[in-house]
PDB file of C-alpha atoms in Angstrom:
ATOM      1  CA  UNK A  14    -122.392 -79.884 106.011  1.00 59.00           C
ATOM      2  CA  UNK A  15    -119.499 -79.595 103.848  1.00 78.00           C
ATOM      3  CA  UNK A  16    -117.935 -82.402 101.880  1.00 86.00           C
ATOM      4  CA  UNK A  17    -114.616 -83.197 102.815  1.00 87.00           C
ATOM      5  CA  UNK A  18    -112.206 -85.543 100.346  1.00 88.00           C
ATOM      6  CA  UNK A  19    -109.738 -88.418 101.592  1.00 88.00           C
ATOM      7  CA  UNK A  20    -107.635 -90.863  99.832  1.00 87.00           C
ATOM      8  CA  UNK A  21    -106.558 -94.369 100.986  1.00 84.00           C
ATOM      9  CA  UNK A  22    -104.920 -97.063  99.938  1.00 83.00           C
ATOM     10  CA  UNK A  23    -108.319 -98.625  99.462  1.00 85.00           C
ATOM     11  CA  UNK A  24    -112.454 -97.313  99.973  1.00 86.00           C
ATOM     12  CA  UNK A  25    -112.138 -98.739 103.780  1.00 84.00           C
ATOM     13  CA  UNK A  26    -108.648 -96.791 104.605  1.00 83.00           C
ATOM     14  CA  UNK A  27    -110.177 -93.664 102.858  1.00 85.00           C
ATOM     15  CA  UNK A  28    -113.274 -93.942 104.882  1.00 87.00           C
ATOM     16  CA  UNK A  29    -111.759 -94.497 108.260  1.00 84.00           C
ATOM     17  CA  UNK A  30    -109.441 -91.679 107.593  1.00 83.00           C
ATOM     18  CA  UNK A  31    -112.292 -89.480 107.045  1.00 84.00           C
ATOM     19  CA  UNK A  32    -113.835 -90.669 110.459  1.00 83.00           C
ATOM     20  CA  UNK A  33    -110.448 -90.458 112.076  1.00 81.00           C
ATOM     21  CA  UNK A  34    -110.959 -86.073 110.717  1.00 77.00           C
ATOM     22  CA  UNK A  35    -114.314 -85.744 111.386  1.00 75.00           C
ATOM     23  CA  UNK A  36    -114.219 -87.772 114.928  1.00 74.00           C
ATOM     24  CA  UNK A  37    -117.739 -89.406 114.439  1.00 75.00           C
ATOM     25  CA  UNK A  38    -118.903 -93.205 113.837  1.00 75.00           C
ATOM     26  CA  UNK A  39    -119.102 -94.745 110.248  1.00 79.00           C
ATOM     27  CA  UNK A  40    -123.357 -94.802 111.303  1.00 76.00           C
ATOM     28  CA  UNK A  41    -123.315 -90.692 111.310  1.00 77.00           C
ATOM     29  CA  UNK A  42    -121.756 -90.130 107.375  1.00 82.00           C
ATOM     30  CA  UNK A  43    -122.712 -90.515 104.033  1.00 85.00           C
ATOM     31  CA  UNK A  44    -119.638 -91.064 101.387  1.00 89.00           C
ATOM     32  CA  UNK A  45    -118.878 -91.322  97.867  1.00 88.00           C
ATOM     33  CA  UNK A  46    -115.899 -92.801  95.532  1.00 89.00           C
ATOM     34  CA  UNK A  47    -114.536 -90.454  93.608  1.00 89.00           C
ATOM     35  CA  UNK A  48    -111.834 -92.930  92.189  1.00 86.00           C
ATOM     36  CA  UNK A  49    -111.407 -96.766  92.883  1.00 85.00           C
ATOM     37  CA  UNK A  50    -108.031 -97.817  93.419  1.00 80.00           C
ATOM     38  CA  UNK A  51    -106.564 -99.786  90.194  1.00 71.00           C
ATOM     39  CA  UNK A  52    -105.757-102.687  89.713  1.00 63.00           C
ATOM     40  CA  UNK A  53    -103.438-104.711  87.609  1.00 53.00           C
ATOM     41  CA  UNK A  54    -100.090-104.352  86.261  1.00 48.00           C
ATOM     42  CA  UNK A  55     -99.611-101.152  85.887  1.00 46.00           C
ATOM     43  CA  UNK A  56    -100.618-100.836  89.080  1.00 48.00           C
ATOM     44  CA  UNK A  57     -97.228-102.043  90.541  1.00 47.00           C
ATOM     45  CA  UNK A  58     -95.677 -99.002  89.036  1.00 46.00           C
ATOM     46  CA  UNK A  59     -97.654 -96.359  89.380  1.00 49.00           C
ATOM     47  CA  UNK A  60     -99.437 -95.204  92.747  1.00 58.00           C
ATOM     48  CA  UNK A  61    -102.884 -95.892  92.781  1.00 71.00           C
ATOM     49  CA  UNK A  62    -105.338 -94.861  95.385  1.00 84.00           C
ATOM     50  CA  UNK A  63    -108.887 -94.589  96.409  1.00 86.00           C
ATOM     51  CA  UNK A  64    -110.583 -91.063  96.678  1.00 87.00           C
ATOM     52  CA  UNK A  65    -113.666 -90.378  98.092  1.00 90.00           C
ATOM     53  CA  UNK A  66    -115.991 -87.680  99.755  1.00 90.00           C
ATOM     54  CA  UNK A  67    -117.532 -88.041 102.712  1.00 89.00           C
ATOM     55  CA  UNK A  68    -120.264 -85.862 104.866  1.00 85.00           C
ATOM     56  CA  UNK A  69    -122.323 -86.305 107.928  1.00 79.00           C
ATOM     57  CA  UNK A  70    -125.712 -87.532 106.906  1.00 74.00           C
ATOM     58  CA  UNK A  71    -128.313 -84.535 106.489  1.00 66.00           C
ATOM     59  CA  UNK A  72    -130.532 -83.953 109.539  1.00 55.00           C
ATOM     60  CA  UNK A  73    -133.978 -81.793 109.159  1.00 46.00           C
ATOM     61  CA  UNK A  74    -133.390 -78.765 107.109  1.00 43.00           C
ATOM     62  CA  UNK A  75    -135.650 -76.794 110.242  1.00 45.00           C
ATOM     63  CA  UNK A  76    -132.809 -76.390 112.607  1.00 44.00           C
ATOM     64  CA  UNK A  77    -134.306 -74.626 116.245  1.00 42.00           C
ATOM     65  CA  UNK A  78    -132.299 -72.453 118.609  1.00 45.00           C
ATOM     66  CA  UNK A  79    -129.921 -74.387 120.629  1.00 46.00           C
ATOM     67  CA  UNK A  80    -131.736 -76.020 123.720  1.00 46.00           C
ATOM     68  CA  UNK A  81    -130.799 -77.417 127.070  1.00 52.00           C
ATOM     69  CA  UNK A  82    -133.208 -79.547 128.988  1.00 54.00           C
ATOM     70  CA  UNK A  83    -132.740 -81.641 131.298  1.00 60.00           C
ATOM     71  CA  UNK A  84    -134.419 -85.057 133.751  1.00 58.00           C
ATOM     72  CA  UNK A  85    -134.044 -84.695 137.189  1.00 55.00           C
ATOM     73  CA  UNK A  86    -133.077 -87.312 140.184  1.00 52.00           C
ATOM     74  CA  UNK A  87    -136.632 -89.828 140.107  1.00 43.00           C
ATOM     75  CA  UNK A  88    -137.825 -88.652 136.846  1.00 42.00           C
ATOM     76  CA  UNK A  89    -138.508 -84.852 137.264  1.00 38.00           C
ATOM     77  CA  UNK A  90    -138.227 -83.249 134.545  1.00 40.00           C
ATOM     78  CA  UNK A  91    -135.523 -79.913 135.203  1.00 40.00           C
ATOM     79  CA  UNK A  92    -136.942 -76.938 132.575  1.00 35.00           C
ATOM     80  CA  UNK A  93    -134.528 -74.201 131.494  1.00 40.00           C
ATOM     81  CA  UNK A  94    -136.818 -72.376 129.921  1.00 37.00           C
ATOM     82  CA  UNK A  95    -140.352 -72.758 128.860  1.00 35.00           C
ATOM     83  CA  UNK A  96    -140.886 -75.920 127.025  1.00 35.00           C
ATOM     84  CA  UNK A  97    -142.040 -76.421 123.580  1.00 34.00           C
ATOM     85  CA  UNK A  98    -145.531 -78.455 122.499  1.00 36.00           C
ATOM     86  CA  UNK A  99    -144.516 -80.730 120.054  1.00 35.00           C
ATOM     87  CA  UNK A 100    -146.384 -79.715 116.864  1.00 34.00           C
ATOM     88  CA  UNK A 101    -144.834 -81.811 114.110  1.00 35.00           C
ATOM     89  CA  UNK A 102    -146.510 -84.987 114.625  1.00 39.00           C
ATOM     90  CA  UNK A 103    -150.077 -83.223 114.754  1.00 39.00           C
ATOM     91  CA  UNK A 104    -149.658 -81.314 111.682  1.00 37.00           C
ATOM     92  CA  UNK A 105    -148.776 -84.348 110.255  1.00 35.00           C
ATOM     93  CA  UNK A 106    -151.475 -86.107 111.043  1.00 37.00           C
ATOM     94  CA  UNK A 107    -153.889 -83.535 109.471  1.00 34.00           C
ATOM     95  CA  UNK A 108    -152.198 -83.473 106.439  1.00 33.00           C
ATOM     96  CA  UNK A 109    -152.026 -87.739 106.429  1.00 38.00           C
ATOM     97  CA  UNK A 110    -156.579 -87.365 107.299  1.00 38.00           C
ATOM     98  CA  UNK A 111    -156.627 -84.375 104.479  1.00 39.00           C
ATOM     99  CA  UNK A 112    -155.522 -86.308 101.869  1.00 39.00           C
ATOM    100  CA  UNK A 113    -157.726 -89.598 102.828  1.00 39.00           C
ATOM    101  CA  UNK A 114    -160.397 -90.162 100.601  1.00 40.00           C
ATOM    102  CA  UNK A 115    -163.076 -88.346  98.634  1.00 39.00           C
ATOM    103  CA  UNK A 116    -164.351 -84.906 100.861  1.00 39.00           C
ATOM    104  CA  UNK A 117    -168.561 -84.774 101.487  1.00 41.00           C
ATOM    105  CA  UNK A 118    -168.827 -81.217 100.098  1.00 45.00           C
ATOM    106  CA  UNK A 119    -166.690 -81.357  97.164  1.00 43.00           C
ATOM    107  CA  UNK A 120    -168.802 -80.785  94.027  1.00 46.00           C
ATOM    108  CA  UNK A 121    -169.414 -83.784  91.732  1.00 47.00           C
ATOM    109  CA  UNK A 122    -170.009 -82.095  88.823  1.00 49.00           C
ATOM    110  CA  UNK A 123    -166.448 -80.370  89.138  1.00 46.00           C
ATOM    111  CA  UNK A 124    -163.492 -82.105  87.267  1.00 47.00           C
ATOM    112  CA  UNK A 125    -160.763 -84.205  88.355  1.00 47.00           C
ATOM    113  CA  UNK A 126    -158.165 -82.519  86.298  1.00 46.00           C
ATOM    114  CA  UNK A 127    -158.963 -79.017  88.192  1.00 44.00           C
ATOM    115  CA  UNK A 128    -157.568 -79.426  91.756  1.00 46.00           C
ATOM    116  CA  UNK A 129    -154.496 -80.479  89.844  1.00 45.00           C
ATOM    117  CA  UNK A 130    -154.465 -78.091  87.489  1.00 41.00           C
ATOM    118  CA  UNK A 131    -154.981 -75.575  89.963  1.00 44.00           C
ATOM    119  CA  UNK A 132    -152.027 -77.384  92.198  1.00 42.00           C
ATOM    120  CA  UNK A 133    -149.424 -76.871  89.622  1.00 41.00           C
ATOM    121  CA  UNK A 134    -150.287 -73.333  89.122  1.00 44.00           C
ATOM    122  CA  UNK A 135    -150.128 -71.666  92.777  1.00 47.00           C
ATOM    123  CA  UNK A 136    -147.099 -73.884  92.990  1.00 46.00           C
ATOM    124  CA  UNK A 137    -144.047 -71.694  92.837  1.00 47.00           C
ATOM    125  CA  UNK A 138    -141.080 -73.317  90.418  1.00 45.00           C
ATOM    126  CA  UNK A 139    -137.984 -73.946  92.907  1.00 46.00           C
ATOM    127  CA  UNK A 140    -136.030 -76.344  91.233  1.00 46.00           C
ATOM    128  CA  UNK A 141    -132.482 -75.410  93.577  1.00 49.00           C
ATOM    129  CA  UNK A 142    -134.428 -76.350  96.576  1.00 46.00           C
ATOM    130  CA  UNK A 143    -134.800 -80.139  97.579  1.00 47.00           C
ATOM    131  CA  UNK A 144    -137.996 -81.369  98.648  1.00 49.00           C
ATOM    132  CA  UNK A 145    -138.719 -81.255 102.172  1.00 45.00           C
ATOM    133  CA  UNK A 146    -139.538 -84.560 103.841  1.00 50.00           C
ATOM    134  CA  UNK A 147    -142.460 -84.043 106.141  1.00 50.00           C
ATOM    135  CA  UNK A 148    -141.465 -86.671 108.044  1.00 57.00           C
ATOM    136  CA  UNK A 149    -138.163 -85.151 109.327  1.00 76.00           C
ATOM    137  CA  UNK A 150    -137.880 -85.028 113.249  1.00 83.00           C
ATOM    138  CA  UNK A 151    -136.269 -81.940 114.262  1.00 88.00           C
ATOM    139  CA  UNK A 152    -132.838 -81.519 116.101  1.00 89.00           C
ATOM    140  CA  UNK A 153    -134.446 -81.033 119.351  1.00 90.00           C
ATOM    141  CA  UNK A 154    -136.984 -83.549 119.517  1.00 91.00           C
ATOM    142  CA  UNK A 155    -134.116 -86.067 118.792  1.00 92.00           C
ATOM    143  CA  UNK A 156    -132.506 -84.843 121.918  1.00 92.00           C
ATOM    144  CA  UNK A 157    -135.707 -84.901 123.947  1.00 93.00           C
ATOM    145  CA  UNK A 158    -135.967 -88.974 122.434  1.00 93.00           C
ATOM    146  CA  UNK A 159    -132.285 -89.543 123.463  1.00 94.00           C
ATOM    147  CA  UNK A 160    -132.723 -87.910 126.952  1.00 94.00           C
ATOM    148  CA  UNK A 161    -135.473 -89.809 127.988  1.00 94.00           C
ATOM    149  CA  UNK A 162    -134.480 -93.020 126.507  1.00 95.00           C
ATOM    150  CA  UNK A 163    -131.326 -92.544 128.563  1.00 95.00           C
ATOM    151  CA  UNK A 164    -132.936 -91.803 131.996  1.00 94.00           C
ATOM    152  CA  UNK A 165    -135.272 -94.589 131.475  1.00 94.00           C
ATOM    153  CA  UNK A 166    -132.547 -97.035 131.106  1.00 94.00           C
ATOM    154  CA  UNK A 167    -130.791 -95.387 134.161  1.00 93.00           C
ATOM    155  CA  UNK A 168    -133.955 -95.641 136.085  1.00 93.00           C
ATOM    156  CA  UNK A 169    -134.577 -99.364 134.842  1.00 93.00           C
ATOM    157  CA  UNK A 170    -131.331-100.109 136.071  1.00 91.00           C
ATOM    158  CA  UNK A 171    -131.976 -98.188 139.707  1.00 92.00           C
ATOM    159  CA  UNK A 172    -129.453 -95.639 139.806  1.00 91.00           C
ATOM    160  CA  UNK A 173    -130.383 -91.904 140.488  1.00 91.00           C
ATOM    161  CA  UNK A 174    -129.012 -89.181 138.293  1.00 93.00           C
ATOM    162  CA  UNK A 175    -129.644 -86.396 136.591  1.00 94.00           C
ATOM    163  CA  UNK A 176    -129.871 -86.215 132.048  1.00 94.00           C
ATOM    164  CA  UNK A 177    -129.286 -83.247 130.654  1.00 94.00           C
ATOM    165  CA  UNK A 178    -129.365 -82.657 126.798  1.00 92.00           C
ATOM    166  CA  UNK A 179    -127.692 -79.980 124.796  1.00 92.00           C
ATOM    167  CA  UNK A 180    -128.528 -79.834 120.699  1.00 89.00           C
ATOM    168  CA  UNK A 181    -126.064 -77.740 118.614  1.00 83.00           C
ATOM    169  CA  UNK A 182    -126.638 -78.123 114.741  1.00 77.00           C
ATOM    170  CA  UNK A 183    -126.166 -81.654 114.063  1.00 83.00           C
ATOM    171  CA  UNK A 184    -124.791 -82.646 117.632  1.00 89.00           C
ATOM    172  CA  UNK A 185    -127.114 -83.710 120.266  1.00 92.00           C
ATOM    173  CA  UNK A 186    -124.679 -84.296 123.789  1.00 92.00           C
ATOM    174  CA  UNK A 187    -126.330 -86.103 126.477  1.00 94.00           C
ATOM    175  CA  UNK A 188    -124.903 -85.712 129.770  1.00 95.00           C
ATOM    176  CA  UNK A 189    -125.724 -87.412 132.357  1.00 95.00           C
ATOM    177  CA  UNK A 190    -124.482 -86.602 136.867  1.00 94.00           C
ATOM    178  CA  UNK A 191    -124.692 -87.784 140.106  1.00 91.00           C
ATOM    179  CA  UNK A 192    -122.611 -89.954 142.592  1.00 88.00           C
ATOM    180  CA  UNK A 193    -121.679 -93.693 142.001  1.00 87.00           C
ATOM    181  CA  UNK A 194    -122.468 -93.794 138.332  1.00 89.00           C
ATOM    182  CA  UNK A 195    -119.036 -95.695 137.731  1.00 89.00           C
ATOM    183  CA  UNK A 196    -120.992 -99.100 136.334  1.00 91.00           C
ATOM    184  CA  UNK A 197    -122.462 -96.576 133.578  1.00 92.00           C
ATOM    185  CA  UNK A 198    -118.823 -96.112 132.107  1.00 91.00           C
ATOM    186  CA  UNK A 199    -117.524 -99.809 132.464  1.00 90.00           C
ATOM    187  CA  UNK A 200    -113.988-101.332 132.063  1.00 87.00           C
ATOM    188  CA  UNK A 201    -111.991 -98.694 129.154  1.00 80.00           C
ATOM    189  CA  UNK A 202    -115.744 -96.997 129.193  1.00 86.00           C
ATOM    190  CA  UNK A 203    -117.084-100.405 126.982  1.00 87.00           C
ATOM    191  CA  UNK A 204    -120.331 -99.942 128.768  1.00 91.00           C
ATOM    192  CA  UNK A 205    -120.543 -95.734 127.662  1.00 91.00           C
ATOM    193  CA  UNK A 206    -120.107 -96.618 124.136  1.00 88.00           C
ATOM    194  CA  UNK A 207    -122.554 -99.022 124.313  1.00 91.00           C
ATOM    195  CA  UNK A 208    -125.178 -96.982 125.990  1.00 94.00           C
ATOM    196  CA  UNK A 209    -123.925 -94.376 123.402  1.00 92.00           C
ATOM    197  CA  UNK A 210    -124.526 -97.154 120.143  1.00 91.00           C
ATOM    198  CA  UNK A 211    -128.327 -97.623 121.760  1.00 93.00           C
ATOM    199  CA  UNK A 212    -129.017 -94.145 122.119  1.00 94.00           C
ATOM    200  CA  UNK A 213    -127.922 -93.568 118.463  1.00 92.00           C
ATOM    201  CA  UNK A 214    -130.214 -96.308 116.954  1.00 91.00           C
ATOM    202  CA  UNK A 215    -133.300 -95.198 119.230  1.00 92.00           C
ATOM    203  CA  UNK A 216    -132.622 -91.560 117.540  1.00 92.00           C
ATOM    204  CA  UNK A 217    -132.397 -92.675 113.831  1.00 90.00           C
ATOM    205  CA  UNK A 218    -135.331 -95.112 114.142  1.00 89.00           C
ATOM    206  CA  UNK A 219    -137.540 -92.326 115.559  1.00 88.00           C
ATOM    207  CA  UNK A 220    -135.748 -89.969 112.620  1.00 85.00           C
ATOM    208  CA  UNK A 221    -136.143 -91.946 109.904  1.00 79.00           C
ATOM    209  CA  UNK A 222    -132.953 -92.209 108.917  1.00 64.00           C
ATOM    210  CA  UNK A 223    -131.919 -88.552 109.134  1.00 76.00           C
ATOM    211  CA  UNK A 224    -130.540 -88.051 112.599  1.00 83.00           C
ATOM    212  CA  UNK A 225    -128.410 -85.692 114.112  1.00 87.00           C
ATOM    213  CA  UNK A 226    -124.474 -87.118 115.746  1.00 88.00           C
ATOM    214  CA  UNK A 227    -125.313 -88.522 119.117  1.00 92.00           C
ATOM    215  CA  UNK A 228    -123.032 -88.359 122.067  1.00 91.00           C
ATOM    216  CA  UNK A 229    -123.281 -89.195 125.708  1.00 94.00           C
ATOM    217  CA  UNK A 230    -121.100 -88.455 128.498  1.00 94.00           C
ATOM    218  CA  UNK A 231    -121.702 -90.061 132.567  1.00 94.00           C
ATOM    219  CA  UNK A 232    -120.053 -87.485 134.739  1.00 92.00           C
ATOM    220  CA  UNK A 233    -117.652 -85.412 132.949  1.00 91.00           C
ATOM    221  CA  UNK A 234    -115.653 -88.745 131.879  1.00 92.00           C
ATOM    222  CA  UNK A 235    -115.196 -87.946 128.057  1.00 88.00           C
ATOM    223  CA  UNK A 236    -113.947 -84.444 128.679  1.00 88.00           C
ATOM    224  CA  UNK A 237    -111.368 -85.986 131.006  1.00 91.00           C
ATOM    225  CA  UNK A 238    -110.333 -88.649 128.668  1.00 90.00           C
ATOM    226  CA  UNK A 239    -109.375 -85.905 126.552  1.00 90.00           C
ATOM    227  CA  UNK A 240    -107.396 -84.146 128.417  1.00 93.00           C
ATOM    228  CA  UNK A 241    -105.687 -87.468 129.711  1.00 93.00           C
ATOM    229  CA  UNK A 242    -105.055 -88.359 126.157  1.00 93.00           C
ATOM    230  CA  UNK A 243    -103.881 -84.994 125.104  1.00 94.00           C
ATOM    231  CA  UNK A 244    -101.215 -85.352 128.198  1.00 94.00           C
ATOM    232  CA  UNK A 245    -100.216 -88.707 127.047  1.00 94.00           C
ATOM    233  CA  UNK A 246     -99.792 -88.010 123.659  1.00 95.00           C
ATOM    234  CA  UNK A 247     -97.973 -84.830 124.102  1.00 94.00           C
ATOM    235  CA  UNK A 248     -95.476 -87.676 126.033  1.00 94.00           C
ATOM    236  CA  UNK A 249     -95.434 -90.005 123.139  1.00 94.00           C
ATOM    237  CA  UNK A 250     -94.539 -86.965 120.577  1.00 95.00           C
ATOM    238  CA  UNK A 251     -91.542 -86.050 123.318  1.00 94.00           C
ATOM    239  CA  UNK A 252     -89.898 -90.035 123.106  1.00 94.00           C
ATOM    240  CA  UNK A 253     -90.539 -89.404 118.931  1.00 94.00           C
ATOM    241  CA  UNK A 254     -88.589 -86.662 118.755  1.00 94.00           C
ATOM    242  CA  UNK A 255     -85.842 -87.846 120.941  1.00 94.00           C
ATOM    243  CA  UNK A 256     -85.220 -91.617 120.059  1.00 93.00           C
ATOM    244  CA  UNK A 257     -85.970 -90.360 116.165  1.00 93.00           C
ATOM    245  CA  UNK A 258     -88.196 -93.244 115.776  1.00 94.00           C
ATOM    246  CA  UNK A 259     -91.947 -93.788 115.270  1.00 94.00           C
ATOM    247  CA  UNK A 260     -94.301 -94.894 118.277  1.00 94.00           C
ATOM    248  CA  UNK A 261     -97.816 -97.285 117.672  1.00 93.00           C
ATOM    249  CA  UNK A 262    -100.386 -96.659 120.257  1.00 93.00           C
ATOM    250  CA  UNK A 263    -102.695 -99.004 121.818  1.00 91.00           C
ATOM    251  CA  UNK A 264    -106.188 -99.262 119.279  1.00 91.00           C
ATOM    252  CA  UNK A 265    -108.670 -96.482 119.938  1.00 87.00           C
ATOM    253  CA  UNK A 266    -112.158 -95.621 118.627  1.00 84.00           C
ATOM    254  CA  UNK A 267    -112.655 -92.729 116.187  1.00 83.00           C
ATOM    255  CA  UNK A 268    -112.881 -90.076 118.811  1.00 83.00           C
ATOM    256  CA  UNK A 269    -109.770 -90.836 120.642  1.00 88.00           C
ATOM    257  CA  UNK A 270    -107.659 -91.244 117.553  1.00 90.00           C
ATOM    258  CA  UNK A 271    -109.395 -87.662 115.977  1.00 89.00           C
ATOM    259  CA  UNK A 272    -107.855 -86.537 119.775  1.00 91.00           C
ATOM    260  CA  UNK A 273    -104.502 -87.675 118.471  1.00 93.00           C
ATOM    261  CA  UNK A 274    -104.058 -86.302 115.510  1.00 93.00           C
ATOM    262  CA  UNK A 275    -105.848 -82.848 116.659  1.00 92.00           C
ATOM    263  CA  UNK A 276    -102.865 -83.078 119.493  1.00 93.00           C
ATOM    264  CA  UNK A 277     -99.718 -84.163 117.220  1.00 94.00           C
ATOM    265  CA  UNK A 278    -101.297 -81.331 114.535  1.00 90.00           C
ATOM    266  CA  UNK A 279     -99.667 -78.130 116.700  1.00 86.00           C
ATOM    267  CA  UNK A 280     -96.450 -79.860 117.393  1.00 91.00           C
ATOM    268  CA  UNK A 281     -93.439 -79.304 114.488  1.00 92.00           C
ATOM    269  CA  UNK A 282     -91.680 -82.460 113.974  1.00 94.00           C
ATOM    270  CA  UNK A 283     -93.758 -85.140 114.079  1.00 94.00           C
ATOM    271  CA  UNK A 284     -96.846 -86.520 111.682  1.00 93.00           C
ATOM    272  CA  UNK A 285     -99.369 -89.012 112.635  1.00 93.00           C
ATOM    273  CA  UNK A 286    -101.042 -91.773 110.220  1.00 91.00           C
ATOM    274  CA  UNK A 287    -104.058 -93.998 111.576  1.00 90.00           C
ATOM    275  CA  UNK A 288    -103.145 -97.972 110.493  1.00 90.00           C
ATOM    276  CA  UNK A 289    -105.383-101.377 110.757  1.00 89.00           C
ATOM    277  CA  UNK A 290    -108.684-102.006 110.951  1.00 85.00           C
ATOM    278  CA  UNK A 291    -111.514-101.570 113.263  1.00 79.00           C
ATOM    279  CA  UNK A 292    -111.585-102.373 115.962  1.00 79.00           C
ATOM    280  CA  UNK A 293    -107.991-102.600 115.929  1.00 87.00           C
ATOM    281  CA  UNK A 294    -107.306 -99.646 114.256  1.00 89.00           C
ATOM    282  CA  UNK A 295    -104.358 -97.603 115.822  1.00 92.00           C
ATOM    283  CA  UNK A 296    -102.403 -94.745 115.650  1.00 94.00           C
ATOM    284  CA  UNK A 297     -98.392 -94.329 114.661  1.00 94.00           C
ATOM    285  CA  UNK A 298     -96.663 -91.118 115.548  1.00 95.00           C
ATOM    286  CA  UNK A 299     -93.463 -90.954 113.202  1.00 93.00           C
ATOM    287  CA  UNK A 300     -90.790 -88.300 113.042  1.00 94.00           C
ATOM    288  CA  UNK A 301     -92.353 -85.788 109.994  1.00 87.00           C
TER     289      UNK A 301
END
């Protein structure tokens, strides 16, 4: 993933208007400062501002075909396709027992120094290329964690429905449908975003670290927020341009406010600018 570079009037406002491009959680990036605001007296007469760059976090360099699998009503699993053994924890665990102690029929008269003499010469000089981490968890079995950790908890709390996962490069979507699944969204869809938070941390414990963007949707409702918010915005921009005069919006998460500014983007006239702090943090839709 490329880096991308933001400015603020401090790291936090850089950072959250790197989240409000990107449309992901402060959990799923990785940032640097390029430049500390400064402070002082000068600073009162010259514009000073923080600059950073920000990326999503790295996931497992072995990226698999996109996959779609999904968990049927009472915990049958629906395949689309033939489904994959995992491999990656049993290789690992023959590597982990090869490199345990002293093997029976290795020669004691044979040096020390010459299995790692031997190493460094079969191994090719790659200096560009970052170590791999044998303990990355691919792309897919994140999704396959995040599926069935979210039709357990759906089970556990005796509703039926069916989980579906979808992986695409560093985005794993969960969806989950079926009837009367309204308690899974909650009031202003608190109770989504905190299945969503779980799901996440479930994912980056079992990844180490290095997990993939995690999203999960009950019924379609996200996609329809969108669109709702889209239509309301579009409103908002058509008051801006009329009464001349700049427009706050109630406080929104990352995704919604990325929704915003993608909306206000196409339209001449107006300019958007995300202010506050989370979880307060809003958007104002001025004349441009």
């Amino acid at each position: 993933m490329e880096w991308i570079q933001t400015t603020g009037r401090s790291v936090a406002d850089a950072l959250e208007a790197a989240l409000d491009e990107l449309g992901v959680h402060e959990d799923d990036v990785e940032y640097e400062v390029l430049e500390e605001p400064k402070t002082g007296l000068l600073s009162r007469f010259t514009k000073s501002e923080a600059r950073i760059r920000v990326r999503l976090k790295p996931i497992s360099r072995e990226k698999p075909h996109d996959r779609k699998r999904g968990r049927g009503k009472g915990g049958s699993r629906r395949s689309e396709g033939p489904r994959r053994e995992k491999s990656a924890d049993g290789g690992r665990e023959k590597r982990e027992g090869a490199g345990r102690g002293k093997s029976a029929d290795r020669p004691k008269q044979k040096p020390k120094s010459a299995p790692q003499s031997q190493s460094k010469q079969q191994q090719p000089k790659n200096e560009g290329t970052p170590p791999v981490d044998e303990n990355d968890v691919s792309v897919e079995e994140q999704a396959e964690v995040a599926e069935d950790f979210v039709a357990g908890l759906i089970e556990a709390i005796g509703l039926e429905a069916n989980v579906t996962s979808e992986t695409g490069d560093d985005l794993i979507e969960v969806e989950v449908e079926g009837s009367e699944l309204g308690l899974l969204v909650g009031p202003k869809a608190a109770t989504l975003s905190a299945i969503e938070e779980l799901t996440r941390a479930v994912v980056q414990r079992e990844a180490g670290g290095h997990a993939a963007r995690v999203r999960v949707d009950v019924g379609g409702y996200r996609a329809k927020r969108r669109a709702a918010l889209e239509v309301f915005t579009r409103s908002i921009v058509d008051e801006v341009l009329s009464s001349g005069e700049a427009r706050a919006l109630e406080p929104m998460g990352s995704i919604d406010r990325k929704t915003v500014h993608d909306t206000v983007t196409d339209i001449d006239g107006v300019e958007t600018s995300s202010e506050g702090d989370d979880p307060r943090r809003y958007v104002v839709i001025r004349p441009a």
